Amino acid sequence: MVRTRPGLLAASLEKTLKPKIKIFQDLGFSDNDIAEIISNGPWCLKRSADNRFMPTLSVLKSLLGSSAEVAKVLKISGWYLTIDLKKTLVANIEFLESCGVDTEQIIKQIYNFPRFLLHSPTDMKKFVKKVDEMGTCRSSRLFIHAVRVVSSMTDENWELKLKHFSELGFSKDDIFKMFKKSPPVFAVSPRKLKEVKEILLATGKYDLSCIVNDPTSLICSVENKIKPRMLVLGILDNKNLIKKWPSLTTISRLPESKFWEKFVQPYLNEVGELYMVNSALKGRRDATILSSA
C-alpha cells in the first residue's frame, strides 16, 4: 500500500487516517473488510471524511442494504469512495428507472460492472439514445445489458464494431437483430467473431441466418465448446448416427453434462476418446473414457 501511495507516510494519523477507519467501524465493517478495502484502494484515505466518505458510504448502504454488501462492492472497486455518487450513481439509477429498467437489475450492475453506473448522467443518456436507435425495447430484460455494452466503447470503436459485422457478411438488419437478441456479442473481439463464424459455416449445416437467430453462439468458447461439439457432430453425421444437427441454440446453451448424455455417451465407441481429448467438460476432464473403435 505504501509503495503505491507513499504520501500516506506523511499523512496525519489522528486527523487523516483514524477518522476514516472509525467511520468504517461505526458503520459495522469488520476489521478484515476495512483492511482489504484500504489495501485495494489506499487513495481513498486522502478523501474528505465529511464530504466524501460519509456521503458515499451512506448512499451505498441505502442502495445495497447492509455494510457487508457495501464492503463487497468497495473490495471490487474503491473508485466509489473517490466520486460524488449523488451526481453519478444515484442520478444514473434514477434515469434508468425512468426508462423502465427494474431497480434490481440496475443494482446487480454495481456488483458485476461497478464502473458502468459511474459514467456522467450526460453520457448515460447518450448511451440510452444509441440503444434506442438500435431498436432494443426499453421493456426488454436485455435493455440494461445493451446500454452497458454501448457504454464500454467509444463512438469510434462502436462504428468499427458495426463495420466488422458488415464485413463478415451481416446486413444492417441482421446486426440490429443480433444486438437486440444478445448485446454482449458486441463485446466479442473481431478475431473471435470471424473464427466462430468460419467454424460454423464450414460444417455446411449452419448459415448466417442461423447465427442471426441465435447470436449467443458467437460468445461461446471456441476451444472448449464450439470445436469439440462440431467435431463430435461431424463424426456422428458421417457415420449416419444422427438424422439432424441440433440448432445453434442447443449448441450454445445445452449444458455440458446434457450434451455428453445426448451426443457422446450413446456413441462412446465412435467419439468417446476424441471428445475427452478435445472437450473441456467440467467434472469430466480427468475421467478416462476408452474407445473400443
CSV table of C-alpha atoms in Angstrom, one decimal:
chain,number,residue,atom,x,y,z
A,1,MET,CA,0.0,0.0,0.0
A,2,VAL,CA,2.8,2.4,0.9
A,3,ARG,CA,4.5,1.6,-2.4
A,4,THR,CA,1.5,2.8,-4.4
A,5,ARG,CA,0.8,5.7,-2.1
A,6,PRO,CA,4.0,6.8,-0.4
A,7,GLY,CA,2.3,10.1,0.5
A,8,LEU,CA,0.3,8.2,3.2
A,9,LEU,CA,3.5,8.1,5.3
A,10,ALA,CA,3.2,11.8,5.7
A,11,ALA,CA,-0.5,11.7,6.5
A,12,SER,CA,-1.6,12.6,10.0
A,13,LEU,CA,-2.6,9.5,11.9
A,14,GLU,CA,-5.1,11.4,14.1
A,15,LYS,CA,-6.5,13.8,11.5
A,16,THR,CA,-6.4,11.8,8.3
A,17,LEU,CA,-6.3,8.0,8.9
A,18,LYS,CA,-8.1,7.3,12.2
A,19,PRO,CA,-11.2,9.3,11.3
A,20,LYS,CA,-11.7,7.2,8.1
A,21,ILE,CA,-11.1,3.9,9.8
A,22,LYS,CA,-13.5,4.9,12.6
A,23,ILE,CA,-16.3,5.7,10.1
A,24,PHE,CA,-15.9,2.2,8.7
A,25,GLN,CA,-16.0,0.7,12.2
A,26,ASP,CA,-19.1,2.8,13.2
A,27,LEU,CA,-21.0,1.5,10.2
A,28,GLY,CA,-20.3,-2.1,11.1
A,29,PHE,CA,-17.4,-3.0,8.8
A,30,SER,CA,-15.2,-5.9,10.0
A,31,ASP,CA,-11.5,-5.3,10.6
A,32,ASN,CA,-10.8,-7.7,7.7
A,33,ASP,CA,-13.1,-5.8,5.3
A,34,ILE,CA,-11.5,-2.4,6.3
A,35,ALA,CA,-8.0,-3.8,5.7
A,36,GLU,CA,-8.9,-5.2,2.3
A,37,ILE,CA,-10.8,-2.1,1.1
A,38,ILE,CA,-7.9,0.2,2.1
A,39,SER,CA,-5.3,-2.1,0.7
A,40,ASN,CA,-7.1,-2.3,-2.6
A,41,GLY,CA,-7.7,1.5,-2.8
A,42,PRO,CA,-5.3,3.4,-0.4
A,43,TRP,CA,-6.1,6.6,-2.2
A,44,CYS,CA,-9.5,6.7,-0.5
A,45,LEU,CA,-7.8,7.7,2.7
A,46,LYS,CA,-6.9,11.1,1.2
A,47,ARG,CA,-10.6,11.9,0.6
A,48,SER,CA,-12.6,14.1,3.0
A,49,ALA,CA,-14.3,12.2,5.7
A,50,ASP,CA,-17.3,14.5,5.8
A,51,ASN,CA,-17.6,15.5,2.1
A,52,ARG,CA,-16.8,12.1,0.5
A,53,PHE,CA,-16.5,9.2,2.9
A,54,MET,CA,-19.7,9.5,4.9
A,55,PRO,CA,-21.9,10.5,1.9
A,56,THR,CA,-20.5,7.7,-0.3
A,57,LEU,CA,-21.0,5.0,2.4
A,58,SER,CA,-24.5,6.3,3.2
A,59,VAL,CA,-25.6,6.2,-0.4
A,60,LEU,CA,-24.2,2.7,-1.0
A,61,LYS,CA,-25.7,1.3,2.2
A,62,SER,CA,-29.1,2.8,1.3
A,63,LEU,CA,-28.9,1.1,-2.1
A,64,LEU,CA,-27.4,-2.3,-1.1
A,65,GLY,CA,-28.9,-2.7,2.4
A,66,SER,CA,-26.0,-3.6,4.6
A,67,SER,CA,-22.4,-2.8,5.4
A,68,ALA,CA,-21.5,-6.3,4.3
A,69,GLU,CA,-22.8,-5.7,0.8
A,70,VAL,CA,-21.1,-2.3,0.6
A,71,ALA,CA,-17.9,-4.0,1.6
A,72,LYS,CA,-18.3,-6.4,-1.3
A,73,VAL,CA,-18.5,-3.5,-3.8
A,74,LEU,CA,-15.7,-1.5,-2.3
A,75,LYS,CA,-13.4,-4.5,-2.5
A,76,ILE,CA,-14.1,-4.7,-6.2
A,77,SER,CA,-13.9,-1.0,-6.9
A,78,GLY,CA,-12.6,1.5,-4.4
A,79,TRP,CA,-13.4,4.2,-7.0
A,80,TYR,CA,-16.8,4.6,-5.3
A,81,LEU,CA,-15.0,6.4,-2.5
A,82,THR,CA,-13.5,9.0,-4.8
A,83,ILE,CA,-16.6,10.0,-6.8
A,84,ASP,CA,-19.7,12.1,-5.9
A,85,LEU,CA,-22.2,9.3,-6.1
A,86,LYS,CA,-25.2,11.6,-5.9
A,87,LYS,CA,-24.2,13.2,-9.1
A,88,THR,CA,-23.3,9.9,-10.9
A,89,LEU,CA,-24.5,6.7,-9.4
A,90,VAL,CA,-27.8,8.0,-7.9
A,91,ALA,CA,-28.6,10.2,-10.9
A,92,ASN,CA,-28.0,7.3,-13.3
A,93,ILE,CA,-30.1,4.9,-11.3
A,94,GLU,CA,-33.0,7.3,-11.3
A,95,PHE,CA,-32.6,7.9,-15.0
A,96,LEU,CA,-32.6,4.2,-15.8
A,97,GLU,CA,-35.6,3.6,-13.6
A,98,SER,CA,-37.4,6.3,-15.5
A,99,CYS,CA,-36.6,4.3,-18.7
A,100,GLY,CA,-38.5,1.4,-17.2
A,101,VAL,CA,-35.5,-0.7,-16.1
A,102,ASP,CA,-36.1,-2.8,-13.0
A,103,THR,CA,-34.3,-1.5,-9.9
A,104,GLU,CA,-33.0,-5.0,-9.0
A,105,GLN,CA,-31.4,-5.3,-12.5
A,106,ILE,CA,-29.7,-1.9,-12.0
A,107,ILE,CA,-28.3,-2.8,-8.6
A,108,LYS,CA,-26.8,-6.0,-10.0
A,109,GLN,CA,-24.7,-3.9,-12.3
A,110,ILE,CA,-23.0,-2.4,-9.3
A,111,TYR,CA,-21.6,-5.8,-8.4
A,112,ASN,CA,-20.9,-7.1,-11.9
A,113,PHE,CA,-19.8,-4.0,-13.7
A,114,PRO,CA,-19.0,-1.4,-11.0
A,115,ARG,CA,-17.8,1.4,-13.2
A,116,PHE,CA,-20.8,1.3,-15.6
A,117,LEU,CA,-23.0,3.4,-13.4
A,118,LEU,CA,-20.3,5.9,-12.6
A,119,HIS,CA,-20.5,7.5,-16.1
A,120,SER,CA,-21.7,11.1,-16.2
A,121,PRO,CA,-25.5,11.3,-16.5
A,122,THR,CA,-25.0,13.1,-19.8
A,123,ASP,CA,-23.1,10.2,-21.2
A,124,MET,CA,-25.6,7.7,-19.8
A,125,LYS,CA,-28.4,9.5,-21.8
A,126,LYS,CA,-26.3,9.2,-24.9
A,127,PHE,CA,-25.8,5.5,-24.4
A,128,VAL,CA,-29.6,5.0,-23.9
A,129,LYS,CA,-30.3,7.0,-27.1
A,130,LYS,CA,-27.9,4.8,-29.1
A,131,VAL,CA,-29.6,1.7,-27.8
A,132,ASP,CA,-33.0,3.1,-28.7
A,133,GLU,CA,-31.7,3.8,-32.2
A,134,MET,CA,-30.6,0.1,-32.4
A,135,GLY,CA,-34.2,-0.9,-31.8
A,136,THR,CA,-33.9,-2.5,-28.3
A,137,CYS,CA,-37.2,-2.2,-26.4
A,138,ARG,CA,-36.9,-0.5,-23.1
A,139,SER,CA,-39.2,-3.1,-21.5
A,140,SER,CA,-36.8,-5.8,-22.5
A,141,ARG,CA,-34.7,-7.5,-19.8
A,142,LEU,CA,-31.8,-7.1,-22.1
A,143,PHE,CA,-32.1,-3.3,-22.3
A,144,ILE,CA,-29.7,-2.5,-19.5
A,145,HIS,CA,-27.2,-5.0,-20.8
A,146,ALA,CA,-27.4,-3.3,-24.2
A,147,VAL,CA,-26.7,0.1,-22.5
A,148,ARG,CA,-23.8,-1.3,-20.6
A,149,VAL,CA,-22.2,-2.8,-23.8
A,150,VAL,CA,-22.6,0.6,-25.6
A,151,SER,CA,-21.1,2.4,-22.6
A,152,SER,CA,-17.9,0.2,-22.8
A,153,MET,CA,-17.0,1.5,-26.3
A,154,THR,CA,-16.0,4.9,-27.7
A,155,ASP,CA,-18.1,6.1,-30.7
A,156,GLU,CA,-15.1,5.2,-32.9
A,157,ASN,CA,-14.9,1.7,-31.6
A,158,TRP,CA,-18.6,1.3,-31.9
A,159,GLU,CA,-18.5,2.2,-35.6
A,160,LEU,CA,-15.6,-0.2,-36.1
A,161,LYS,CA,-17.6,-3.0,-34.5
A,162,LEU,CA,-20.6,-2.3,-36.8
A,163,LYS,CA,-18.2,-2.3,-39.8
A,164,HIS,CA,-16.7,-5.6,-38.8
A,165,PHE,CA,-20.1,-7.3,-38.6
A,166,SER,CA,-20.8,-5.9,-42.0
A,167,GLU,CA,-17.5,-7.3,-43.4
A,168,LEU,CA,-18.5,-10.7,-42.0
A,169,GLY,CA,-21.5,-10.7,-44.3
A,170,PHE,CA,-24.2,-9.5,-42.0
A,171,SER,CA,-26.7,-6.9,-43.2
A,172,LYS,CA,-27.8,-3.9,-41.2
A,173,ASP,CA,-31.0,-5.6,-40.2
A,174,ASP,CA,-29.0,-8.7,-39.2
A,175,ILE,CA,-26.8,-6.6,-37.0
A,176,PHE,CA,-29.7,-4.8,-35.3
A,177,LYS,CA,-31.4,-8.1,-34.7
A,178,MET,CA,-28.3,-9.7,-33.1
A,179,PHE,CA,-27.8,-6.7,-30.9
A,180,LYS,CA,-31.4,-7.0,-29.7
A,181,LYS,CA,-31.1,-10.7,-29.1
A,182,SER,CA,-27.7,-10.7,-27.4
A,183,PRO,CA,-26.0,-7.4,-26.7
A,184,PRO,CA,-22.8,-9.0,-25.2
A,185,VAL,CA,-22.0,-10.3,-28.6
A,186,PHE,CA,-20.9,-6.8,-29.5
A,187,ALA,CA,-18.2,-7.0,-26.8
A,188,VAL,CA,-16.6,-10.1,-28.5
A,189,SER,CA,-13.3,-9.5,-30.3
A,190,PRO,CA,-13.3,-9.3,-34.1
A,191,ARG,CA,-10.9,-12.2,-34.3
A,192,LYS,CA,-13.2,-14.5,-32.3
A,193,LEU,CA,-16.3,-13.4,-34.2
A,194,LYS,CA,-14.6,-14.3,-37.5
A,195,GLU,CA,-13.3,-17.6,-36.2
A,196,VAL,CA,-16.6,-18.9,-34.8
A,197,LYS,CA,-18.4,-17.8,-38.0
A,198,GLU,CA,-16.0,-19.7,-40.1
A,199,ILE,CA,-16.1,-22.9,-38.0
A,200,LEU,CA,-19.9,-22.9,-38.0
A,201,LEU,CA,-20.3,-22.2,-41.7
A,202,ALA,CA,-17.6,-24.8,-42.6
A,203,THR,CA,-19.9,-27.6,-41.3
A,204,GLY,CA,-22.3,-26.9,-44.1
A,205,LYS,CA,-25.1,-27.3,-41.6
A,206,TYR,CA,-25.4,-23.6,-40.5
A,207,ASP,CA,-25.5,-20.3,-42.4
A,208,LEU,CA,-25.5,-16.7,-41.4
A,209,SER,CA,-29.3,-16.7,-40.7
A,210,CYS,CA,-28.7,-19.4,-38.1
A,211,ILE,CA,-26.2,-17.2,-36.3
A,212,VAL,CA,-28.5,-14.2,-36.6
A,213,ASN,CA,-31.3,-16.2,-35.0
A,214,ASP,CA,-29.0,-17.3,-32.1
A,215,PRO,CA,-26.0,-14.9,-31.9
A,216,THR,CA,-25.1,-16.3,-28.4
A,217,SER,CA,-23.1,-18.9,-30.3
A,218,LEU,CA,-20.6,-16.2,-31.1
A,219,ILE,CA,-19.9,-15.8,-27.4
A,220,CYS,CA,-19.1,-19.4,-26.7
A,221,SER,CA,-15.6,-20.6,-26.1
A,222,VAL,CA,-14.0,-21.8,-29.4
A,223,GLU,CA,-11.7,-24.4,-27.8
A,224,ASN,CA,-13.9,-25.6,-25.0
A,225,LYS,CA,-17.3,-25.7,-26.7
A,226,ILE,CA,-17.6,-24.9,-30.4
A,227,LYS,CA,-14.7,-27.0,-31.8
A,228,PRO,CA,-15.3,-30.1,-29.6
A,229,ARG,CA,-19.0,-30.1,-30.3
A,230,MET,CA,-18.6,-29.6,-34.1
A,231,LEU,CA,-16.1,-32.4,-34.2
A,232,VAL,CA,-18.4,-34.8,-32.4
A,233,LEU,CA,-21.4,-33.9,-34.6
A,234,GLY,CA,-19.3,-34.2,-37.7
A,235,ILE,CA,-18.3,-37.7,-36.9
A,236,LEU,CA,-21.8,-38.8,-35.9
A,237,ASP,CA,-23.1,-37.3,-39.1
A,238,ASN,CA,-20.5,-39.1,-41.3
A,239,LYS,CA,-21.5,-42.4,-39.6
A,240,ASN,CA,-25.2,-41.6,-40.1
A,241,LEU,CA,-25.8,-41.8,-36.4
A,242,ILE,CA,-27.8,-38.5,-36.3
A,243,LYS,CA,-30.5,-37.5,-38.7
A,244,LYS,CA,-30.4,-33.8,-38.0
A,245,TRP,CA,-27.8,-31.5,-36.5
A,246,PRO,CA,-29.0,-29.6,-33.4
A,247,SER,CA,-29.8,-25.9,-33.6
A,248,LEU,CA,-27.2,-23.3,-32.6
A,249,THR,CA,-29.4,-22.6,-29.6
A,250,THR,CA,-28.8,-26.2,-28.5
A,251,ILE,CA,-25.1,-26.0,-29.4
A,252,SER,CA,-24.6,-22.8,-27.4
A,253,ARG,CA,-26.9,-23.3,-24.4
A,254,LEU,CA,-27.1,-27.0,-23.8
A,255,PRO,CA,-25.2,-27.7,-20.5
A,256,GLU,CA,-22.0,-29.8,-20.9
A,257,SER,CA,-23.5,-32.7,-19.0
A,258,LYS,CA,-26.6,-32.8,-21.2
A,259,PHE,CA,-24.5,-32.6,-24.4
A,260,TRP,CA,-22.5,-35.5,-23.1
A,261,GLU,CA,-25.6,-37.6,-22.3
A,262,LYS,CA,-27.2,-36.9,-25.7
A,263,PHE,CA,-24.4,-36.9,-28.2
A,264,VAL,CA,-21.4,-38.6,-26.6
A,265,GLN,CA,-22.4,-41.2,-24.1
A,266,PRO,CA,-24.6,-43.2,-26.5
A,267,TYR,CA,-21.7,-43.3,-29.1
A,268,LEU,CA,-18.6,-43.8,-26.9
A,269,ASN,CA,-17.0,-46.2,-29.4
A,270,GLU,CA,-17.2,-43.6,-32.1
A,271,VAL,CA,-16.5,-40.3,-30.3
A,272,GLY,CA,-15.7,-41.0,-26.7
A,273,GLU,CA,-11.9,-40.8,-26.7
A,274,LEU,CA,-11.9,-37.9,-29.2
A,275,TYR,CA,-14.3,-35.9,-27.2
A,276,MET,CA,-12.3,-36.4,-24.0
A,277,VAL,CA,-9.2,-35.1,-25.7
A,278,ASN,CA,-10.8,-32.1,-27.3
A,279,SER,CA,-13.5,-31.0,-24.9
A,280,ALA,CA,-13.4,-29.2,-21.6
A,281,LEU,CA,-16.4,-30.8,-20.0
A,282,LYS,CA,-16.5,-29.7,-16.3
A,283,GLY,CA,-16.1,-32.6,-14.0
A,284,ARG,CA,-15.1,-35.0,-16.8
A,285,ARG,CA,-11.7,-33.7,-17.7
A,286,ASP,CA,-9.9,-36.3,-15.5
A,287,ALA,CA,-12.2,-39.1,-16.4
A,288,THR,CA,-10.9,-42.0,-18.5
A,289,ILE,CA,-13.1,-42.9,-21.4
A,290,LEU,CA,-11.6,-45.7,-23.5
A,291,SER,CA,-12.7,-46.0,-27.1
A,292,SER,CA,-13.1,-49.5,-28.4
A,293,ALA,CA,-13.3,-48.4,-32.0
